[in-house]
mmCIF file of C-alpha atoms in Angstrom:
data_model
loop_
_atom_site.group_PDB
_atom_site.id
_atom_site.type_symbol
_atom_site.label_atom_id
_atom_site.label_comp_id
_atom_site.label_asym_id
_atom_site.label_seq_id
_atom_site.Cartn_x
_atom_site.Cartn_y
_atom_site.Cartn_z
ATOM 1 C CA MET A 1 -27.971 -42.529 20.955
ATOM 2 C CA ALA A 2 -27.962 -42.849 24.544
ATOM 3 C CA GLY A 3 -24.866 -40.696 25.007
ATOM 4 C CA VAL A 4 -20.877 -40.910 25.642
ATOM 5 C CA GLN A 5 -18.936 -41.462 28.638
ATOM 6 C CA VAL A 6 -16.274 -39.014 29.529
ATOM 7 C CA PHE A 7 -13.260 -40.109 32.048
ATOM 8 C CA ASN A 8 -11.482 -36.929 33.413
ATOM 9 C CA ARG A 9 -8.317 -39.528 34.302
ATOM 10 C CA THR A 10 -6.651 -36.041 36.397
ATOM 11 C CA THR A 11 -9.519 -35.965 39.178
ATOM 12 C CA GLY A 12 -11.254 -39.747 38.311
ATOM 13 C CA ASP A 13 -14.166 -38.118 37.471
ATOM 14 C CA ARG A 14 -16.612 -39.909 34.970
ATOM 15 C CA PHE A 15 -19.937 -38.380 33.358
ATOM 16 C CA SER A 16 -21.826 -38.645 30.795
ATOM 17 C CA CYS A 17 -22.041 -36.607 27.248
ATOM 18 C CA GLU A 18 -25.158 -36.207 25.017
ATOM 19 C CA GLU A 19 -24.952 -36.187 21.089
ATOM 20 C CA GLY A 20 -24.257 -32.387 20.231
ATOM 21 C CA GLN A 21 -23.149 -31.552 24.000
ATOM 22 C CA SER A 22 -19.627 -30.143 24.891
ATOM 23 C CA VAL A 23 -17.874 -31.936 27.397
ATOM 24 C CA LEU A 24 -17.861 -28.817 29.775
ATOM 25 C CA LYS A 25 -21.430 -28.146 29.301
ATOM 26 C CA ALA A 26 -21.880 -31.913 29.771
ATOM 27 C CA MET A 27 -19.571 -32.069 33.677
ATOM 28 C CA GLU A 28 -21.894 -28.837 34.582
ATOM 29 C CA HIS A 29 -25.036 -30.771 34.000
ATOM 30 C CA SER A 30 -23.582 -33.638 36.007
ATOM 31 C CA GLY A 31 -23.263 -30.743 38.697
ATOM 32 C CA LEU A 32 -18.984 -31.738 38.682
ATOM 33 C CA ARG A 33 -16.268 -28.867 38.683
ATOM 34 C CA CYS A 34 -13.699 -31.340 37.769
ATOM 35 C CA VAL A 35 -12.674 -28.974 34.455
ATOM 36 C CA PRO A 36 -12.215 -25.263 35.207
ATOM 37 C CA VAL A 37 -14.726 -23.153 33.525
ATOM 38 C CA GLY A 38 -14.173 -20.201 31.791
ATOM 39 C CA CYS A 39 -16.341 -18.215 28.850
ATOM 40 C CA ARG A 40 -17.902 -21.247 27.894
ATOM 41 C CA GLY A 41 -17.074 -20.182 23.861
ATOM 42 C CA GLY A 42 -13.831 -20.643 23.001
ATOM 43 C CA GLY A 43 -12.061 -18.254 23.636
ATOM 44 C CA CYS A 44 -10.265 -17.588 27.093
ATOM 45 C CA GLY A 45 -8.833 -21.387 27.117
ATOM 46 C CA PHE A 46 -9.717 -21.783 30.604
ATOM 47 C CA CYS A 47 -10.894 -25.348 30.042
ATOM 48 C CA LYS A 48 -7.924 -26.685 28.150
ATOM 49 C CA VAL A 49 -8.136 -30.323 28.520
ATOM 50 C CA THR A 50 -5.897 -33.227 26.606
ATOM 51 C CA VAL A 51 -7.891 -35.727 25.069
ATOM 52 C CA LEU A 52 -6.014 -39.050 25.738
ATOM 53 C CA ASN A 53 -8.671 -41.393 23.916
ATOM 54 C CA GLY A 54 -11.394 -41.422 22.007
ATOM 55 C CA GLU A 55 -13.032 -39.631 18.812
ATOM 56 C CA PHE A 56 -14.211 -36.205 18.713
ATOM 57 C CA GLN A 57 -15.042 -33.115 16.751
ATOM 58 C CA CYS A 58 -14.308 -29.419 17.732
ATOM 59 C CA GLY A 59 -16.455 -26.074 17.274
ATOM 60 C CA LYS A 60 -14.111 -22.916 16.594
ATOM 61 C CA MET A 61 -11.511 -21.945 19.082
ATOM 62 C CA SER A 62 -9.027 -19.156 19.500
ATOM 63 C CA LYS A 63 -6.053 -19.721 17.877
ATOM 64 C CA VAL A 64 -3.868 -17.990 20.813
ATOM 65 C CA HIS A 65 -5.020 -20.767 23.048
ATOM 66 C CA VAL A 66 -5.251 -23.895 20.382
ATOM 67 C CA SER A 67 -2.838 -23.884 17.559
ATOM 68 C CA PRO A 68 -2.742 -26.487 14.978
ATOM 69 C CA GLU A 69 -0.073 -27.979 16.806
ATOM 70 C CA CYS A 70 -2.023 -28.033 20.067
ATOM 71 C CA ARG A 71 -5.032 -29.514 18.307
ATOM 72 C CA LYS A 72 -3.243 -32.553 16.911
ATOM 73 C CA ARG A 73 -1.939 -33.340 20.457
ATOM 74 C CA GLY A 74 -5.518 -33.797 21.717
ATOM 75 C CA GLU A 75 -5.336 -30.126 23.805
ATOM 76 C CA VAL A 76 -8.607 -28.561 23.256
ATOM 77 C CA LEU A 77 -10.890 -26.222 24.775
ATOM 78 C CA ALA A 78 -13.427 -28.637 26.735
ATOM 79 C CA CYS A 79 -16.541 -26.067 25.869
ATOM 80 C CA ARG A 80 -15.830 -26.891 22.274
ATOM 81 C CA VAL A 81 -15.242 -30.552 22.013
ATOM 82 C CA TYR A 82 -18.048 -32.811 21.437
ATOM 83 C CA PRO A 83 -17.223 -36.375 21.720
ATOM 84 C CA LEU A 84 -18.464 -38.819 18.925
ATOM 85 C CA THR A 85 -17.236 -42.048 21.208
ATOM 86 C CA ASP A 86 -16.368 -42.547 24.529
ATOM 87 C CA LEU A 87 -13.210 -40.416 25.741
ATOM 88 C CA THR A 88 -10.639 -40.166 28.392
ATOM 89 C CA ILE A 89 -9.583 -36.393 29.176
ATOM 90 C CA GLU A 90 -6.688 -35.116 31.490
ATOM 91 C CA CYS A 91 -6.595 -31.827 32.731
ATOM 92 C CA ARG A 92 -4.333 -29.062 34.632
ATOM 93 C CA PRO A 93 -4.399 -29.265 38.319
ATOM 94 C CA GLN A 94 -7.276 -26.810 39.860
ATOM 95 C CA GLY A 95 -7.120 -23.197 40.072
ATOM 96 C CA ALA A 96 -4.362 -22.778 37.467
ATOM 97 C CA ALA A 97 -5.150 -20.853 34.723
ATOM 98 C CA ASP A 98 -4.149 -21.155 31.222
ATOM 99 C CA SER A 99 -0.360 -20.827 31.091
ATOM 100 C CA THR A 100 -0.474 -17.609 28.608
ATOM 101 C CA THR A 101 -3.347 -16.292 30.986
ATOM 102 C CA GLU A 102 -1.595 -17.038 34.464
ATOM 103 C CA GLN A 103 -1.604 -14.223 36.545
ATOM 104 C CA GLN A 104 -0.565 -13.781 41.141
ATOM 105 C CA GLN A 105 -2.581 -10.571 41.390
ATOM 106 C CA LYS A 106 -4.262 -9.910 44.810
ATOM 107 C CA MET B 1 -8.282 19.270 32.111
ATOM 108 C CA ARG B 2 -10.723 18.490 29.341
ATOM 109 C CA LYS B 3 -8.721 18.357 26.281
ATOM 110 C CA GLY B 4 -11.792 17.731 23.723
ATOM 111 C CA VAL B 5 -11.977 14.189 23.993
ATOM 112 C CA MET B 6 -15.920 13.922 24.223
ATOM 113 C CA ARG B 7 -17.005 10.345 24.968
ATOM 114 C CA PRO B 8 -16.557 6.674 24.011
ATOM 115 C CA GLY B 9 -17.058 5.915 20.271
ATOM 116 C CA HIS B 10 -17.066 2.556 18.995
ATOM 117 C CA VAL B 11 -15.501 -0.819 20.365
ATOM 118 C CA GLN B 12 -14.497 -3.369 17.501
ATOM 119 C CA ILE B 13 -14.932 -6.566 18.866
ATOM 120 C CA ARG B 14 -13.196 -9.561 16.978
ATOM 121 C CA VAL B 15 -15.560 -12.909 17.174
ATOM 122 C CA LEU B 16 -14.939 -16.431 16.112
ATOM 123 C CA ASP B 17 -18.120 -16.782 14.338
ATOM 124 C CA LEU B 18 -19.908 -13.748 13.114
ATOM 125 C CA ASP B 19 -23.436 -15.348 12.628
ATOM 126 C CA GLU B 20 -24.034 -16.635 16.126
ATOM 127 C CA ALA B 21 -21.986 -12.911 17.372
ATOM 128 C CA LEU B 22 -24.559 -11.119 15.362
ATOM 129 C CA LYS B 23 -27.840 -13.266 17.342
ATOM 130 C CA HIS B 24 -26.086 -12.100 19.994
ATOM 131 C CA TYR B 25 -25.439 -9.136 20.230
ATOM 132 C CA LYS B 26 -28.531 -8.368 18.033
ATOM 133 C CA ASP B 27 -31.351 -10.598 19.195
ATOM 134 C CA LEU B 28 -30.129 -10.768 22.817
ATOM 135 C CA LEU B 29 -28.283 -7.377 23.673
ATOM 136 C CA GLY B 30 -30.730 -5.289 21.413
ATOM 137 C CA LEU B 31 -28.335 -3.676 19.265
ATOM 138 C CA ILE B 32 -29.383 -2.578 15.770
ATOM 139 C CA GLU B 33 -27.382 -3.792 12.583
ATOM 140 C CA THR B 34 -26.362 -0.351 10.357
ATOM 141 C CA ASP B 35 -24.443 -1.406 8.016
ATOM 142 C CA ARG B 36 -21.628 -3.668 6.763
ATOM 143 C CA ASP B 37 -18.708 -3.336 4.767
ATOM 144 C CA GLU B 38 -16.536 -5.146 2.043
ATOM 145 C CA GLN B 39 -14.438 -6.428 5.104
ATOM 146 C CA GLY B 40 -16.776 -8.168 6.150
ATOM 147 C CA ARG B 41 -17.108 -6.341 9.443
ATOM 148 C CA VAL B 42 -20.770 -5.585 10.563
ATOM 149 C CA TYR B 43 -21.873 -2.300 12.242
ATOM 150 C CA LEU B 44 -24.065 -1.908 15.512
ATOM 151 C CA LYS B 45 -25.779 0.845 17.419
ATOM 152 C CA ALA B 46 -27.603 0.914 20.460
ATOM 153 C CA TRP B 47 -31.039 2.533 19.961
ATOM 154 C CA THR B 48 -30.418 6.091 21.802
ATOM 155 C CA GLU B 49 -26.848 6.622 20.132
ATOM 156 C CA VAL B 50 -27.060 9.336 17.540
ATOM 157 C CA ASP B 51 -24.295 8.204 15.630
ATOM 158 C CA LYS B 52 -24.035 5.356 12.986
ATOM 159 C CA PHE B 53 -22.706 3.035 14.932
ATOM 160 C CA SER B 54 -21.254 1.805 18.504
ATOM 161 C CA VAL B 55 -19.776 -1.748 17.956
ATOM 162 C CA VAL B 56 -18.479 -2.851 14.614
ATOM 163 C CA LEU B 57 -17.639 -7.166 15.039
ATOM 164 C CA ARG B 58 -15.023 -8.659 12.687
ATOM 165 C CA GLU B 59 -14.714 -12.486 12.611
ATOM 166 C CA ALA B 60 -11.096 -13.343 13.608
ATOM 167 C CA GLU B 61 -9.741 -16.790 14.687
ATOM 168 C CA GLU B 62 -8.841 -15.413 17.809
ATOM 169 C CA PRO B 63 -11.374 -13.318 19.837
ATOM 170 C CA GLY B 64 -10.772 -10.267 21.859
ATOM 171 C CA MET B 65 -10.787 -6.094 21.213
ATOM 172 C CA ASP B 66 -9.051 -4.714 18.065
ATOM 173 C CA VAL B 67 -9.497 -1.208 19.404
ATOM 174 C CA MET B 68 -11.430 1.294 21.295
ATOM 175 C CA ALA B 69 -12.379 4.415 19.891
ATOM 176 C CA PHE B 70 -13.388 7.664 21.592
ATOM 177 C CA LYS B 71 -15.131 10.370 19.665
ATOM 178 C CA VAL B 72 -13.630 14.173 20.062
ATOM 179 C CA VAL B 73 -15.185 17.660 19.773
ATOM 180 C CA ASP B 74 -13.931 18.688 16.631
ATOM 181 C CA GLU B 75 -11.378 18.108 14.022
ATOM 182 C CA ALA B 76 -9.370 21.265 15.924
ATOM 183 C CA ALA B 77 -9.503 19.086 19.176
ATOM 184 C CA LEU B 78 -8.259 16.367 16.874
ATOM 185 C CA LEU B 79 -5.114 17.564 15.268
ATOM 186 C CA GLN B 80 -4.184 19.324 18.723
ATOM 187 C CA LEU B 81 -4.208 15.817 20.165
ATOM 188 C CA GLU B 82 -2.589 14.036 17.457
ATOM 189 C CA GLN B 83 0.117 16.779 18.129
ATOM 190 C CA ASP B 84 -0.072 16.032 21.855
ATOM 191 C CA LEU B 85 0.774 12.675 21.444
ATOM 192 C CA VAL B 86 3.258 12.881 18.693
ATOM 193 C CA ALA B 87 5.198 15.331 21.371
ATOM 194 C CA TYR B 88 4.497 12.675 23.783
ATOM 195 C CA GLY B 89 6.396 10.356 21.736
ATOM 196 C CA LEU B 90 3.601 7.905 20.779
ATOM 197 C CA GLN B 91 3.721 6.379 17.554
ATOM 198 C CA VAL B 92 0.386 7.989 15.792
ATOM 199 C CA GLU B 93 -1.207 6.092 12.744
ATOM 200 C CA LYS B 94 -3.199 7.554 10.506
ATOM 201 C CA ILE B 95 -6.373 6.491 9.297
ATOM 202 C CA PRO B 96 -8.446 7.693 6.583
ATOM 203 C CA ALA B 97 -11.751 8.515 6.221
ATOM 204 C CA GLY B 98 -14.384 6.074 5.103
ATOM 205 C CA GLU B 99 -12.148 3.045 6.169
ATOM 206 C CA LEU B 100 -15.124 2.350 9.027
ATOM 207 C CA LYS B 101 -17.811 3.205 6.522
ATOM 208 C CA ASP B 102 -19.379 6.764 7.328
ATOM 209 C CA CYS B 103 -16.678 7.550 9.765
ATOM 210 C CA GLY B 104 -14.281 10.438 9.422
ATOM 211 C CA ARG B 105 -10.345 10.131 9.888
ATOM 212 C CA ARG B 106 -8.836 8.155 12.581
ATOM 213 C CA ILE B 107 -5.614 8.208 14.273
ATOM 214 C CA ARG B 108 -4.444 5.208 16.129
ATOM 215 C CA PHE B 109 -2.149 4.500 18.853
ATOM 216 C CA SER B 110 -0.948 1.946 21.641
ATOM 217 C CA THR B 111 -0.706 2.512 24.913
ATOM 218 C CA PRO B 112 1.840 0.414 27.388
ATOM 219 C CA SER B 113 -0.887 -1.825 28.502
ATOM 220 C CA GLY B 114 -1.176 -3.267 24.972
ATOM 221 C CA HIS B 115 -4.119 -1.705 23.583
ATOM 222 C CA ASP B 116 -5.235 0.139 21.048
ATOM 223 C CA PHE B 117 -7.353 3.252 21.051
ATOM 224 C CA GLU B 118 -8.497 5.687 18.069
ATOM 225 C CA LEU B 119 -9.984 8.985 18.384
ATOM 226 C CA PHE B 120 -11.996 10.755 15.543
ATOM 227 C CA ALA B 121 -14.057 13.826 15.352
ATOM 228 C CA ASP B 122 -16.930 12.586 12.814
ATOM 229 C CA LYS B 123 -19.335 9.884 12.261
ATOM 230 C CA LEU B 124 -22.462 9.676 10.108
ATOM 231 C CA TYR B 125 -25.310 11.418 12.423
ATOM 232 C CA THR B 126 -28.164 9.234 12.102
ATOM 233 C CA GLY B 127 -30.487 10.074 15.231
ATOM 234 C CA LYS B 128 -31.766 8.053 18.008
ATOM 235 C CA TRP B 129 -33.289 4.805 16.147
ATOM 236 C CA GLY B 130 -36.693 4.881 16.059
ATOM 237 C CA VAL B 131 -37.851 7.787 17.462
ATOM 238 C CA THR B 132 -38.249 10.971 15.887
ATOM 239 C CA GLU B 133 -36.043 13.969 16.497
ATOM 240 C CA VAL B 134 -38.542 16.308 17.605
ATOM 241 C CA ASN B 135 -41.218 15.422 19.729
ATOM 242 C CA PRO B 136 -39.418 12.280 20.382
ATOM 243 C CA GLU B 137 -41.732 9.346 22.242
ATOM 244 C CA ALA B 138 -40.425 7.605 25.163
ATOM 245 C CA TRP B 139 -38.858 4.718 23.229
ATOM 246 C CA PRO B 140 -38.743 2.916 20.230
ATOM 247 C CA ARG B 141 -41.079 -0.278 19.586
ATOM 248 C CA GLY B 142 -39.381 -2.978 18.726
ATOM 249 C CA LEU B 143 -36.375 -3.228 20.199
ATOM 250 C CA GLN B 144 -35.084 -6.471 21.008
ATOM 251 C CA GLY B 145 -34.029 -8.474 23.833
ATOM 252 C CA MET B 146 -32.160 -6.561 26.720
ATOM 253 C CA LYS B 147 -32.974 -3.477 25.129
ATOM 254 C CA ALA B 148 -29.364 -1.867 25.540
ATOM 255 C CA VAL B 149 -29.562 1.786 25.755
ATOM 256 C CA ARG B 150 -25.951 2.517 24.721
ATOM 257 C CA PHE B 151 -21.997 1.188 24.361
ATOM 258 C CA ASP B 152 -20.859 2.931 28.133
ATOM 259 C CA HIS B 153 -17.343 1.561 28.341
ATOM 260 C CA CYS B 154 -14.641 -0.864 28.752
ATOM 261 C CA LEU B 155 -12.599 -3.098 31.329
ATOM 262 C CA LEU B 156 -9.397 -3.691 29.887
ATOM 263 C CA TYR B 157 -6.652 -6.138 31.502
ATOM 264 C CA GLY B 158 -2.411 -5.186 30.841
ATOM 265 C CA PRO B 159 0.748 -4.303 32.711
ATOM 266 C CA GLU B 160 1.975 -0.284 32.847
ATOM 267 C CA LEU B 161 -0.796 1.155 34.323
ATOM 268 C CA ALA B 162 0.861 3.802 35.252
ATOM 269 C CA ALA B 163 1.992 4.803 32.010
ATOM 270 C CA THR B 164 -1.151 4.575 30.713
ATOM 271 C CA TYR B 165 -2.596 6.630 33.042
ATOM 272 C CA ASP B 166 -0.320 9.479 32.406
ATOM 273 C CA ILE B 167 -1.162 9.181 29.036
ATOM 274 C CA PHE B 168 -5.119 9.006 29.381
ATOM 275 C CA VAL B 169 -5.192 11.729 32.569
ATOM 276 C CA ASN B 170 -2.410 14.490 30.886
ATOM 277 C CA VAL B 171 -2.580 13.577 27.080
ATOM 278 C CA LEU B 172 -6.272 12.743 26.391
ATOM 279 C CA GLY B 173 -7.743 14.950 29.324
ATOM 280 C CA PHE B 174 -9.436 11.753 31.783
ATOM 281 C CA HIS B 175 -9.662 12.411 35.440
ATOM 282 C CA LEU B 176 -9.683 9.689 37.423
ATOM 283 C CA ALA B 177 -12.663 8.403 39.324
ATOM 284 C CA GLU B 178 -11.868 5.574 40.958
ATOM 285 C CA GLN B 179 -9.180 3.548 42.023
ATOM 286 C CA VAL B 180 -7.703 0.415 43.666
ATOM 287 C CA LEU B 181 -4.563 0.716 45.602
ATOM 288 C CA ASP B 182 -2.319 -2.268 46.878
ATOM 289 C CA PRO B 183 -0.847 -2.077 50.391
ATOM 290 C CA GLU B 184 2.279 -0.392 49.084
ATOM 291 C CA GLY B 185 0.067 2.392 47.193
ATOM 292 C CA THR B 186 0.460 1.110 43.891
ATOM 293 C CA ARG B 187 -2.265 1.620 41.643
ATOM 294 C CA ILE B 188 -3.689 -1.870 40.345
ATOM 295 C CA ALA B 189 -7.161 -0.671 39.141
ATOM 296 C CA GLN B 190 -7.882 2.934 37.398
ATOM 297 C CA PHE B 191 -11.273 4.214 36.094
ATOM 298 C CA LEU B 192 -11.173 6.880 34.120
ATOM 299 C CA THR B 193 -13.618 8.840 32.688
ATOM 300 C CA VAL B 194 -14.311 12.504 30.455
ATOM 301 C CA SER B 195 -18.020 12.941 31.326
ATOM 302 C CA MET B 196 -20.381 12.436 34.640
ATOM 303 C CA LYS B 197 -20.060 8.597 34.319
ATOM 304 C CA GLU B 198 -17.509 6.714 36.825
ATOM 305 C CA HIS B 199 -16.028 5.299 34.000
ATOM 306 C CA ASP B 200 -15.672 5.445 30.040
ATOM 307 C CA ILE B 201 -12.330 3.171 30.127
ATOM 308 C CA ALA B 202 -11.331 1.036 32.864
ATOM 309 C CA PHE B 203 -8.017 -0.280 33.340
ATOM 310 C CA ILE B 204 -6.922 -3.513 36.059
ATOM 311 C CA HIS B 205 -3.595 -4.440 36.175
ATOM 312 C CA HIS B 206 -2.554 -7.707 34.521
ATOM 313 C CA ASP B 207 0.709 -9.422 33.372
ATOM 314 C CA GLU B 208 0.162 -10.008 30.089
ATOM 315 C CA PRO B 209 -0.671 -7.267 27.805
ATOM 316 C CA GLY B 210 -3.678 -6.251 25.728
ATOM 317 C CA LYS B 211 -6.068 -8.252 26.888
ATOM 318 C CA PHE B 212 -10.026 -7.651 26.938
ATOM 319 C CA HIS B 213 -11.957 -7.731 30.301
ATOM 320 C CA HIS B 214 -15.563 -6.537 28.941
ATOM 321 C CA ALA B 215 -17.899 -4.029 27.021
ATOM 322 C CA SER B 216 -20.187 -2.955 29.187
ATOM 323 C CA PHE B 217 -23.496 -1.694 27.967
ATOM 324 C CA PHE B 218 -26.126 0.597 29.679
ATOM 325 C CA LEU B 219 -29.819 -0.448 30.558
ATOM 326 C CA GLU B 220 -32.058 2.030 32.959
ATOM 327 C CA THR B 221 -33.222 -0.041 35.772
ATOM 328 C CA TRP B 222 -32.620 -2.534 37.981
ATOM 329 C CA GLU B 223 -35.371 -4.316 36.368
ATOM 330 C CA ASP B 224 -33.660 -4.117 33.388
ATOM 331 C CA VAL B 225 -30.471 -5.900 34.453
ATOM 332 C CA LEU B 226 -32.678 -9.007 36.353
ATOM 333 C CA ARG B 227 -35.081 -9.300 33.146
ATOM 334 C CA ALA B 228 -31.495 -9.484 31.057
ATOM 335 C CA ALA B 229 -30.525 -12.162 33.723
ATOM 336 C CA ASP B 230 -33.825 -13.712 32.800
ATOM 337 C CA LEU B 231 -33.230 -13.699 29.061
ATOM 338 C CA ILE B 232 -29.467 -14.948 29.540
ATOM 339 C CA THR B 233 -31.059 -18.223 31.066
ATOM 340 C CA MET B 234 -34.072 -18.120 28.181
ATOM 341 C CA THR B 235 -30.988 -18.054 25.437
ATOM 342 C CA ASP B 236 -28.864 -20.593 27.713
ATOM 343 C CA THR B 237 -26.204 -18.015 27.297
ATOM 344 C CA SER B 238 -22.743 -18.160 29.158
ATOM 345 C CA ILE B 239 -23.236 -16.141 32.410
ATOM 346 C CA ASP B 240 -20.547 -15.324 34.338
ATOM 347 C CA ILE B 241 -21.684 -13.988 37.595
ATOM 348 C CA GLY B 242 -24.834 -11.891 38.379
ATOM 349 C CA PRO B 243 -27.227 -9.915 39.011
ATOM 350 C CA THR B 244 -25.108 -8.562 41.577
ATOM 351 C CA ARG B 245 -23.759 -4.838 42.891
ATOM 352 C CA HIS B 246 -20.423 -2.981 42.104
ATOM 353 C CA GLY B 247 -18.641 -1.568 44.830
ATOM 354 C CA LEU B 248 -16.393 0.296 42.526
ATOM 355 C CA THR B 249 -19.033 2.409 41.039
ATOM 356 C CA HIS B 250 -21.603 1.044 42.597
ATOM 357 C CA GLY B 251 -23.141 -0.187 39.945
ATOM 358 C CA LYS B 252 -25.507 -2.915 39.702
ATOM 359 C CA THR B 253 -25.032 -5.484 37.335
ATOM 360 C CA ILE B 254 -25.117 -8.890 35.245
ATOM 361 C CA TYR B 255 -21.430 -10.260 33.383
ATOM 362 C CA PHE B 256 -21.945 -12.817 30.665
ATOM 363 C CA PHE B 257 -20.126 -14.030 27.431
ATOM 364 C CA ASP B 258 -20.738 -13.311 23.936
ATOM 365 C CA PRO B 259 -20.414 -16.894 21.931
ATOM 366 C CA SER B 260 -16.672 -16.380 21.254
ATOM 367 C CA GLY B 261 -15.976 -16.095 25.021
ATOM 368 C CA ASN B 262 -15.562 -11.942 25.360
ATOM 369 C CA ARG B 263 -17.476 -10.922 28.376
ATOM 370 C CA ASN B 264 -19.904 -8.317 27.932
ATOM 371 C CA GLU B 265 -21.883 -6.457 30.960
ATOM 372 C CA VAL B 266 -25.054 -4.820 31.274
ATOM 373 C CA PHE B 267 -25.205 -2.580 34.061
ATOM 374 C CA CYS B 268 -27.659 0.055 35.475
ATOM 375 C CA GLY B 269 -26.889 2.891 38.182
ATOM 376 C CA GLY B 270 -23.363 3.999 39.513
ATOM 377 C CA ASP B 271 -21.912 7.258 40.781
ATOM 378 C CA TYR B 272 -21.195 10.374 39.022
ATOM 379 C CA THR B 273 -18.213 12.601 39.421
ATOM 380 C CA TYR B 274 -17.012 15.558 38.491
ATOM 381 C CA PRO B 275 -13.432 16.923 37.935
ATOM 382 C CA ASP B 276 -13.182 18.649 41.255
ATOM 383 C CA HIS B 277 -14.447 15.106 42.785
ATOM 384 C CA LYS B 278 -10.888 12.840 44.399
ATOM 385 C CA PRO B 279 -10.898 9.849 43.204
ATOM 386 C CA VAL B 280 -12.691 6.824 44.846
ATOM 387 C CA THR B 281 -10.927 4.912 46.300
ATOM 388 C CA TRP B 282 -10.743 1.055 47.232
ATOM 389 C CA GLN B 283 -8.088 -1.188 49.303
ATOM 390 C CA ALA B 284 -6.561 -4.295 47.379
ATOM 391 C CA GLU B 285 -7.042 -6.158 50.633
ATOM 392 C CA GLN B 286 -11.073 -5.384 50.180
ATOM 393 C CA LEU B 287 -10.762 -6.417 45.929
ATOM 394 C CA GLY B 288 -13.592 -8.621 46.576
ATOM 395 C CA LYS B 289 -15.842 -6.111 47.865
ATOM 396 C CA ALA B 290 -15.126 -3.437 45.451
ATOM 397 C CA ILE B 291 -15.584 -6.277 42.498
ATOM 398 C CA PHE B 292 -18.806 -7.712 43.793
ATOM 399 C CA TYR B 293 -20.319 -5.821 46.763
ATOM 400 C CA HIS B 294 -22.755 -8.885 47.894
ATOM 401 C CA ASP B 295 -20.592 -11.860 47.545
ATOM 402 C CA ARG B 296 -17.523 -9.714 49.236
ATOM 403 C CA GLN B 297 -15.229 -12.128 47.190
ATOM 404 C CA LEU B 298 -14.195 -12.335 43.737
ATOM 405 C CA ASN B 299 -14.610 -15.472 41.567
ATOM 406 C CA GLU B 300 -11.535 -16.163 39.691
ATOM 407 C CA ARG B 301 -12.955 -16.112 36.824
ATOM 408 C CA PHE B 302 -12.807 -12.056 37.310
ATOM 409 C CA LEU B 303 -9.238 -12.280 37.354
ATOM 410 C CA THR B 304 -8.261 -14.984 34.569
ATOM 411 C CA VAL B 305 -10.949 -15.204 32.262
ATOM 412 C CA LEU B 306 -9.898 -12.676 29.109
ATOM 413 C CA THR B 307 -9.587 -12.702 25.553
#
């Protein structure tokens, strides 16, 4: 498999993703920063995206950030999304943290 | 004033996948597995530690920290601290000996920051790993990865820092080694210690309670920190930042993540403190330099990426 294409509808960026590679890792390998990068381990919720189109598998993710309902709506963590087909994703605007971990501290 | 709390004893960390976590904590950090229990928890220690375990991993659906425990000098101190915590108005849960294998009875309480802490007096003394008690060699052969020397401290994020300070300082006998003050004089970071280390536990203000920023492990030298960085690359481990130096504590550091997104630190150096030392103060306006001394600016992850 030569890899699938991921299209970030929020930013207009496109990048290819190899088999077995997570969406977030593929994005980082492409030199893009169109999805916020956090822990890369399914724990912090920073890289939450909504998958609008396409098939994918998921690795383990924190229940706090991805409830079963979220998962059904395609709201998942890019670091734990492994595409099976081309994907179209949407992400929160840059700089926004997960609503549950958001803070303004300066 | 000291109240008999001696040092960090252990931290229990939740992980999404135990096997992946063990590979990380054993093969990369260099901790040694010492036991498992019927709940599926795995017990680990760093090689210089004399008690049986300092890190407990528990598989769960949400990563983060279950509890951090401190060892107190003896049962009398534990009884007194239990009374003092109750008198202060905290709910204290008694956990019987053996609930964690080879650990004596523990008392557990929550702080207004939203974190759980425990005190205990007894844990099985197994001695330093791989070296003899008499005429010991400098270090044992057969250590893995970063060869972590000891579990050193945790940094936790949560609200109510002043109320949490009150418990740690006035009930448990910690002293304030370092702090960050905002322009109004409100403490937004507090580094607390019962030793000469700049922190045995640290808190940074955060609106959401109970968050875990990192568990930190001590290394001896800057060369060891660089070697840790090499190993992070070799194992394609998720890196956060570093190697660099902190302004706070002046420790030399690298941050990275375990496979469940819990942040770890390995560090060396750092300043020392005695109870007669005034706290080192950083101004919030200089927070970037306080956290990352070389970059002099925070990355967004430091304040927001938590488990």
